[in-house]
mmCIF file of C-alpha atoms in Angstrom:
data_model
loop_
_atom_site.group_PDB
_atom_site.id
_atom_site.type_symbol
_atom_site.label_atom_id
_atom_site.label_comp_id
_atom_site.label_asym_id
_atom_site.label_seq_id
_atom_site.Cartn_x
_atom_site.Cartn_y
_atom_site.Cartn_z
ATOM 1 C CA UNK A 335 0.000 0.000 0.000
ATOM 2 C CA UNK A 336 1.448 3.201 -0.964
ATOM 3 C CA UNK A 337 2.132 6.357 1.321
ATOM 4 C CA UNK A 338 0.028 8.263 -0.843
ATOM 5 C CA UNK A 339 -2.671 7.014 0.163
ATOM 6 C CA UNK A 340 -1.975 9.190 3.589
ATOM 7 C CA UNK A 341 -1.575 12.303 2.117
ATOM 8 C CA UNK A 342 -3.907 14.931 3.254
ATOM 9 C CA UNK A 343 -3.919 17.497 0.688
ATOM 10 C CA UNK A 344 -3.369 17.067 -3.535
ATOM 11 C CA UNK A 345 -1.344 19.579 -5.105
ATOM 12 C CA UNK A 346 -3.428 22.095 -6.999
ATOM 13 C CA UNK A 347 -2.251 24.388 -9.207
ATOM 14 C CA UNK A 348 -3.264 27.896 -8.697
ATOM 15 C CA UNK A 349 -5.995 29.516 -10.499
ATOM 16 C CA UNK A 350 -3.494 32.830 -10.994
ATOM 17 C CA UNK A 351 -5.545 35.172 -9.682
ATOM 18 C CA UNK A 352 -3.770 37.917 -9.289
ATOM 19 C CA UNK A 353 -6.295 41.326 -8.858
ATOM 20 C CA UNK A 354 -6.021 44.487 -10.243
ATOM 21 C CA UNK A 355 -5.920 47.419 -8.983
ATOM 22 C CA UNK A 356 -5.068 51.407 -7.959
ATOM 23 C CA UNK A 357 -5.516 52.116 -4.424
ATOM 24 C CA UNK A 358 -9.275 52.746 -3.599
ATOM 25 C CA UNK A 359 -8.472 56.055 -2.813
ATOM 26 C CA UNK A 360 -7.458 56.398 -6.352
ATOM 27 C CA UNK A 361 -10.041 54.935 -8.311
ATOM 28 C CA UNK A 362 -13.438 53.664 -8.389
ATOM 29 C CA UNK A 363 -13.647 49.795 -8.806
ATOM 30 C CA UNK A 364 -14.914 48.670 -12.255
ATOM 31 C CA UNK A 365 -17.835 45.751 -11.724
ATOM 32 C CA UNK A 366 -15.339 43.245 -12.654
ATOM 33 C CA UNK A 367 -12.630 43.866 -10.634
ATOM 34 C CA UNK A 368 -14.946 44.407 -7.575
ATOM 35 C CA UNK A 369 -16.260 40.514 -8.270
ATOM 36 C CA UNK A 370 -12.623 39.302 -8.347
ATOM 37 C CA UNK A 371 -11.402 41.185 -5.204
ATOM 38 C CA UNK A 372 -14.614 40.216 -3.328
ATOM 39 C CA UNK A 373 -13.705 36.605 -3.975
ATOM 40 C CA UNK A 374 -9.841 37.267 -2.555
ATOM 41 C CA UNK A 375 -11.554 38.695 0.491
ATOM 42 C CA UNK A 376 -14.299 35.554 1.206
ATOM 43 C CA UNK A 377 -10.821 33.490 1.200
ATOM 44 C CA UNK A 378 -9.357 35.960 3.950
ATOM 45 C CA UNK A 379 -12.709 36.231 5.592
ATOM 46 C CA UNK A 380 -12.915 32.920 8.008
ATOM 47 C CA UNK A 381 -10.504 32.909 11.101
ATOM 48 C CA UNK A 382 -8.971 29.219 10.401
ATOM 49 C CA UNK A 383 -8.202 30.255 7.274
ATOM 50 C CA UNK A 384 -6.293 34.096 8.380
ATOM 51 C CA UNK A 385 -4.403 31.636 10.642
ATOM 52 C CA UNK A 386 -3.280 28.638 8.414
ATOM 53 C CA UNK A 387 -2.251 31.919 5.973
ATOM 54 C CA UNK A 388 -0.395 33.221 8.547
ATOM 55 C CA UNK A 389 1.230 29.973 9.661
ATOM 56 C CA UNK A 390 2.465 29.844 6.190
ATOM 57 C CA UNK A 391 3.539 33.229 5.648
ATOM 58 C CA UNK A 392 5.405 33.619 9.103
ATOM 59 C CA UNK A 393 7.610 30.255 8.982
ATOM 60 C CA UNK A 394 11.381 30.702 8.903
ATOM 61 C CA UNK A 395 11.504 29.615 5.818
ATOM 62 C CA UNK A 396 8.738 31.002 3.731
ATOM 63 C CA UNK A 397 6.963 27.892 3.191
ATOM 64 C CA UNK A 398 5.529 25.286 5.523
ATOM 65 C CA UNK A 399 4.264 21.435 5.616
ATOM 66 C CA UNK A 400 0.853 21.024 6.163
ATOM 67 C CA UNK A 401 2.196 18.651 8.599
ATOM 68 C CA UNK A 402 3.460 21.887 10.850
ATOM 69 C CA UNK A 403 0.375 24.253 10.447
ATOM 70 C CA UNK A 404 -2.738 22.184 10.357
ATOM 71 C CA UNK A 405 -2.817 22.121 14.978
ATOM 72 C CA UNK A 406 -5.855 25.302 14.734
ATOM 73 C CA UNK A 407 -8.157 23.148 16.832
ATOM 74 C CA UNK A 408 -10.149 21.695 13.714
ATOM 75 C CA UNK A 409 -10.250 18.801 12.263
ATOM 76 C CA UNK A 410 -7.871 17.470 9.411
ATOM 77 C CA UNK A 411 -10.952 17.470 7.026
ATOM 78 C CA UNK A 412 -11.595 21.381 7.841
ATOM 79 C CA UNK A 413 -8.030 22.364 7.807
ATOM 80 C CA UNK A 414 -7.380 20.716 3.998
ATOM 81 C CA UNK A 415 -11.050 22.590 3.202
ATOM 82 C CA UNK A 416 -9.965 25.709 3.998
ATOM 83 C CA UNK A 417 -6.164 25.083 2.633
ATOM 84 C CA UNK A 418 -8.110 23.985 -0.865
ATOM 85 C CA UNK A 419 -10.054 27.400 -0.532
ATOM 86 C CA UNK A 420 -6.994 29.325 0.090
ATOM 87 C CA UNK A 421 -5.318 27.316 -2.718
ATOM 88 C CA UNK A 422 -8.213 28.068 -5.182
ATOM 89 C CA UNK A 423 -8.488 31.582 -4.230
ATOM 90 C CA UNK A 424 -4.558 32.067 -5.442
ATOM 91 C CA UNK A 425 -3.327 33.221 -2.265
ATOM 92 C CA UNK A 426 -1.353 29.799 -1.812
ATOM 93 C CA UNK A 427 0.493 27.576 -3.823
ATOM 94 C CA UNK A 428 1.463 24.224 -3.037
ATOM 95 C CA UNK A 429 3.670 21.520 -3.712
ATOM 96 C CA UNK A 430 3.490 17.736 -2.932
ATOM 97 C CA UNK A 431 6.897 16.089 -1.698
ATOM 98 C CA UNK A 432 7.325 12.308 -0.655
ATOM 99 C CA UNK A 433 3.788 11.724 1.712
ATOM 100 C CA UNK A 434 3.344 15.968 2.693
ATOM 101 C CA UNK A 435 2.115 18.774 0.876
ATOM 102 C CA UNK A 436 3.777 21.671 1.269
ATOM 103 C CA UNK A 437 2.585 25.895 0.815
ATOM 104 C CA UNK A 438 3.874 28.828 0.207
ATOM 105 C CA UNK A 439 1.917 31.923 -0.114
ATOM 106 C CA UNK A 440 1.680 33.838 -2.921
ATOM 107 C CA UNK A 441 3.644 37.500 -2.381
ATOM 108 C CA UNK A 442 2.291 39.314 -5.664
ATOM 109 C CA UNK A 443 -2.027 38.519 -4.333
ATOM 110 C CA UNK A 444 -1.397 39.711 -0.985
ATOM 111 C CA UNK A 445 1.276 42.787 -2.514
ATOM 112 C CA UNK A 446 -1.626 43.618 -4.474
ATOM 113 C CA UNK A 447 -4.521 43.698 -2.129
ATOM 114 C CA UNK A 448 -2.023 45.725 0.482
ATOM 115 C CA UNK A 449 -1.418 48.177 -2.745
ATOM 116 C CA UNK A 450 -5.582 48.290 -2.650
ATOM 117 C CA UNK A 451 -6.230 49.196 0.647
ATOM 118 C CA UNK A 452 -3.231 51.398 1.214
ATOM 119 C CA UNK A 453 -4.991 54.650 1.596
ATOM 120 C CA UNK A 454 -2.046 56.975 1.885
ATOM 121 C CA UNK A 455 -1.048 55.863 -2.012
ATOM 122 C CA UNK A 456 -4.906 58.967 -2.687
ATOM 123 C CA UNK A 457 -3.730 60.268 -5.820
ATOM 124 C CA UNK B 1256 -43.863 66.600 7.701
ATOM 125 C CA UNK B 1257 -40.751 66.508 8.230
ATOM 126 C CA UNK B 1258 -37.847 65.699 6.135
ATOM 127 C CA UNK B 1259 -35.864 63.551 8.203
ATOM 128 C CA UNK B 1260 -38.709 60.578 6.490
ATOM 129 C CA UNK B 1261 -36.974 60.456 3.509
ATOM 130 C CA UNK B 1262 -33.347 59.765 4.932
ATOM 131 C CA UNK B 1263 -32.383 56.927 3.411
ATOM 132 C CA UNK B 1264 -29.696 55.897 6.491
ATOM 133 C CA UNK B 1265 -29.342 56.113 9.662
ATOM 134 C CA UNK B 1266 -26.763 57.493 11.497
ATOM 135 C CA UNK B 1267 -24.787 54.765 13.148
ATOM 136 C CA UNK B 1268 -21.136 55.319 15.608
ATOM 137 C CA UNK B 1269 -18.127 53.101 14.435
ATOM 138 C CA UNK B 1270 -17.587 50.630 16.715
ATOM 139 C CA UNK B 1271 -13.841 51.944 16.276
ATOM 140 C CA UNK B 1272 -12.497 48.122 15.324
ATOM 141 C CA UNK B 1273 -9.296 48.948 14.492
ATOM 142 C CA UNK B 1274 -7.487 45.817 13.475
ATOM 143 C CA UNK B 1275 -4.182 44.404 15.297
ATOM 144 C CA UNK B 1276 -1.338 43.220 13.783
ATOM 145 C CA UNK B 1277 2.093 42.362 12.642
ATOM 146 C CA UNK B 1278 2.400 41.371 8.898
ATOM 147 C CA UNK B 1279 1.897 37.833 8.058
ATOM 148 C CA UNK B 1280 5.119 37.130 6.803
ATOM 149 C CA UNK B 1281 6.206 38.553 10.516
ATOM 150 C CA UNK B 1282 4.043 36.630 13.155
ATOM 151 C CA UNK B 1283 1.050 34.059 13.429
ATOM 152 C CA UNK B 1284 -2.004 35.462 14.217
ATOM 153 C CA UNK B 1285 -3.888 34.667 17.560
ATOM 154 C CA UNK B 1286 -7.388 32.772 17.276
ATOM 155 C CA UNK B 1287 -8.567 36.272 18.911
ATOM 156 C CA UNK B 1288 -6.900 39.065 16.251
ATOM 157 C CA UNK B 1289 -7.485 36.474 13.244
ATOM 158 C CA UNK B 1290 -11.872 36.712 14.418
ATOM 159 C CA UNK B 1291 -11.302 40.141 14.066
ATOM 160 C CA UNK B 1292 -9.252 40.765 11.106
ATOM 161 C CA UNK B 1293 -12.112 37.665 9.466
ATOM 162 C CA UNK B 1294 -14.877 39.880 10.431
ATOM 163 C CA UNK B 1295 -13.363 42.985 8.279
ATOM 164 C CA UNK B 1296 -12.687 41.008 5.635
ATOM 165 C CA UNK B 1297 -16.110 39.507 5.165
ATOM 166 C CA UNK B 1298 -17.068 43.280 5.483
ATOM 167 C CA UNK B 1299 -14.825 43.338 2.433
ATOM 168 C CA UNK B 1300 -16.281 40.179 0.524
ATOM 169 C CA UNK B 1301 -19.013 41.267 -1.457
ATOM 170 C CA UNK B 1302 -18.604 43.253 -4.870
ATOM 171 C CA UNK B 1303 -21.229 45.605 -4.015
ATOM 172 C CA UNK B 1304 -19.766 46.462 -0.659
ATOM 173 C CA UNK B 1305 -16.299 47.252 -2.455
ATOM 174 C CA UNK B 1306 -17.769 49.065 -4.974
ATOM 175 C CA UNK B 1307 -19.242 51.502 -2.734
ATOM 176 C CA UNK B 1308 -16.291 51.593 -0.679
ATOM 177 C CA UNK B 1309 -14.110 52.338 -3.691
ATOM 178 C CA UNK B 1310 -16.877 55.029 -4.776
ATOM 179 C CA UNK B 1311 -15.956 56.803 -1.011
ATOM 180 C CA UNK B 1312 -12.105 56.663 -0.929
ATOM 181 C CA UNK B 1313 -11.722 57.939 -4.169
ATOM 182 C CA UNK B 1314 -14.298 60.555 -4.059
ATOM 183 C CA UNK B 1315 -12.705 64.108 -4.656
ATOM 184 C CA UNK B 1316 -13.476 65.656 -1.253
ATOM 185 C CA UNK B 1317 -12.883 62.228 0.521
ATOM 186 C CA UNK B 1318 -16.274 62.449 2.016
ATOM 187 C CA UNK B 1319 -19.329 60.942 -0.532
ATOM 188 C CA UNK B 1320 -23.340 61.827 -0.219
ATOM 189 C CA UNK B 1321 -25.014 58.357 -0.159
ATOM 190 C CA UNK B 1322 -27.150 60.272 -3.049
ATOM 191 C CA UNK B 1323 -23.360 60.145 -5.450
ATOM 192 C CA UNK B 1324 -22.843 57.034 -4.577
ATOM 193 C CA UNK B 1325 -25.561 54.726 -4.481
ATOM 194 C CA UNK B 1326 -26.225 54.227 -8.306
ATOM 195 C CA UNK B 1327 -24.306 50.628 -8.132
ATOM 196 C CA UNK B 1328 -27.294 48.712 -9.825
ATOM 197 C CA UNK B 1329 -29.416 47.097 -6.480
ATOM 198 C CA UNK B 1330 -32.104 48.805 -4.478
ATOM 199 C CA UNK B 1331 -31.827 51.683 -2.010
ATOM 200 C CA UNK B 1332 -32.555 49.285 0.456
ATOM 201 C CA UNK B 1333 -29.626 46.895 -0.732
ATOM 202 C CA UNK B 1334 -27.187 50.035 -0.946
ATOM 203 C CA UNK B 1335 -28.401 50.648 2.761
ATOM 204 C CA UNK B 1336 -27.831 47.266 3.875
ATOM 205 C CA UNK B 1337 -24.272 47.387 2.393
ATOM 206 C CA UNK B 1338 -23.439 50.460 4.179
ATOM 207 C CA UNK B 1339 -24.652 49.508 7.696
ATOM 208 C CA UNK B 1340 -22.160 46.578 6.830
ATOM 209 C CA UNK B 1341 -19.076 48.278 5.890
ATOM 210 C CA UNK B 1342 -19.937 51.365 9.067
ATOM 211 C CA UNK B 1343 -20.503 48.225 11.334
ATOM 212 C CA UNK B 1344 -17.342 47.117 10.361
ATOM 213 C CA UNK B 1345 -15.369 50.024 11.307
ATOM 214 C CA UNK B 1346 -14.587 50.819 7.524
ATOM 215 C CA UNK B 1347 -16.781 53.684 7.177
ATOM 216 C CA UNK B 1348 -17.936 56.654 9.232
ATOM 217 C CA UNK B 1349 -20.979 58.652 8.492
ATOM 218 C CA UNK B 1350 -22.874 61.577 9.184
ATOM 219 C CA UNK B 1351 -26.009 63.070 8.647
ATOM 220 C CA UNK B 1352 -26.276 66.668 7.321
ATOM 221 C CA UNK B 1353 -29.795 67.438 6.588
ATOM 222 C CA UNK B 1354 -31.513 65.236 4.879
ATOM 223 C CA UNK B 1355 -28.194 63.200 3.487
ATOM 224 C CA UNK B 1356 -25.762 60.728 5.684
ATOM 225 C CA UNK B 1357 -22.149 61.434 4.064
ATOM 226 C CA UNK B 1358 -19.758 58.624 4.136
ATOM 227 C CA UNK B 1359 -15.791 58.694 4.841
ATOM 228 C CA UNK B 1360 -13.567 55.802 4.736
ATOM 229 C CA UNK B 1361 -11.728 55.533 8.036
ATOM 230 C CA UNK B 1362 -7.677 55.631 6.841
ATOM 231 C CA UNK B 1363 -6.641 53.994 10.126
ATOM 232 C CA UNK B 1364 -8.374 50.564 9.514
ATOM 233 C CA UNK B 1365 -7.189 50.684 5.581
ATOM 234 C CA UNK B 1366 -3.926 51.039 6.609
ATOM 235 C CA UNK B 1367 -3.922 48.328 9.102
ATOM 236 C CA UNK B 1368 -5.250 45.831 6.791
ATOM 237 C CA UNK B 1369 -2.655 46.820 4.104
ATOM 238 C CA UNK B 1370 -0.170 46.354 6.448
ATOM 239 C CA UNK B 1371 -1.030 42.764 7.680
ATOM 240 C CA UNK B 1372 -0.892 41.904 3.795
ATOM 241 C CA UNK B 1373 1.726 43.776 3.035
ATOM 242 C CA UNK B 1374 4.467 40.756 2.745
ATOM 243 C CA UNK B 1375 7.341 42.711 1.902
ATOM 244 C CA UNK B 1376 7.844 43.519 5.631
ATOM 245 C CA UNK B 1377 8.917 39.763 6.401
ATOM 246 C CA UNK B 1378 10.859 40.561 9.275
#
């Protein structure tokens, strides 16, 4: 029987979503680009999730094994939900090595979103 | 009669829920910040809700009538709804001037939340 039958997570790729767009104090959000930030922000908008994301983002060294993040006081089920949601949204990518899955986040989604809500960048 | 009837909003205080924290990339979030950080995001999870947002912040004066703002394609109820969410939040401040409730984004909370994302400040 083969290890990979243990592994809690499959490697997705990520959808690429990588938003838009000027500061908010800049510029008015087109309809578009409102539906694809809105979707970045239902990813950030559970607690389990802001703290796997933050797991991953704060390890020494930029990436983590699911193996080292997923003790949030859920079960193993919820934590690979809300990892896949995270995944799909494009704020983390992962990669499968030997029986774990491991994640990194993705720099240039959350760079953009901070570049969104910075509201000293009012033109 | 008066006109205080036709008002579409009322008045509400921010609750003043100005977000923690450390980047990501710099330190995990606690279950307690990550509730409240979730909470402002959902505020931020809806394309309606970030359209209007984006309609304040980048309005010239900085300060929007709901009157320039609410053409967004739902109801005046829906727009109302909306608000309530994002002033509930802490995102927006209002206040009534006659018969109008102007809106103002609240800069402190913005920058907060483009700080946490903001992952060039791994430490």
């Amino acid at each position: 029987m083969s290890n990979l039958s243990a592994v809690p997570e499959v490697a997705l790729p990520p959808q690429g979503v990588v938003p838009c767009c000027s500061p908010l104090t800049s510029a008015e959000l087109s309809t578009l680009d409102a539906e694809r930030l809105a979707n970045l922000f239902k990813a950030l908008s559970d607690p389990v999730r802001l703290r796997l994301l933050s797991r991953v983002a704060s390890h020494p060294a930029g990436e983590a094994c699911v193996c080292d993040i997923a003790d949030v006081g859920v079960s193993q089920p919820t934590v690979s939900h809300h990892l896949k949601k995270l995944r799909e949204a494009g704020l983390l990518t992962s990669q499968r090595r030997r029986t774990w899955v491991y994640y990194r986040i993705d720099p240039s989604v959350l760079a953009a979103l901070a570049s969104l809500l910075n509201s000293s960048a009012r033109s």
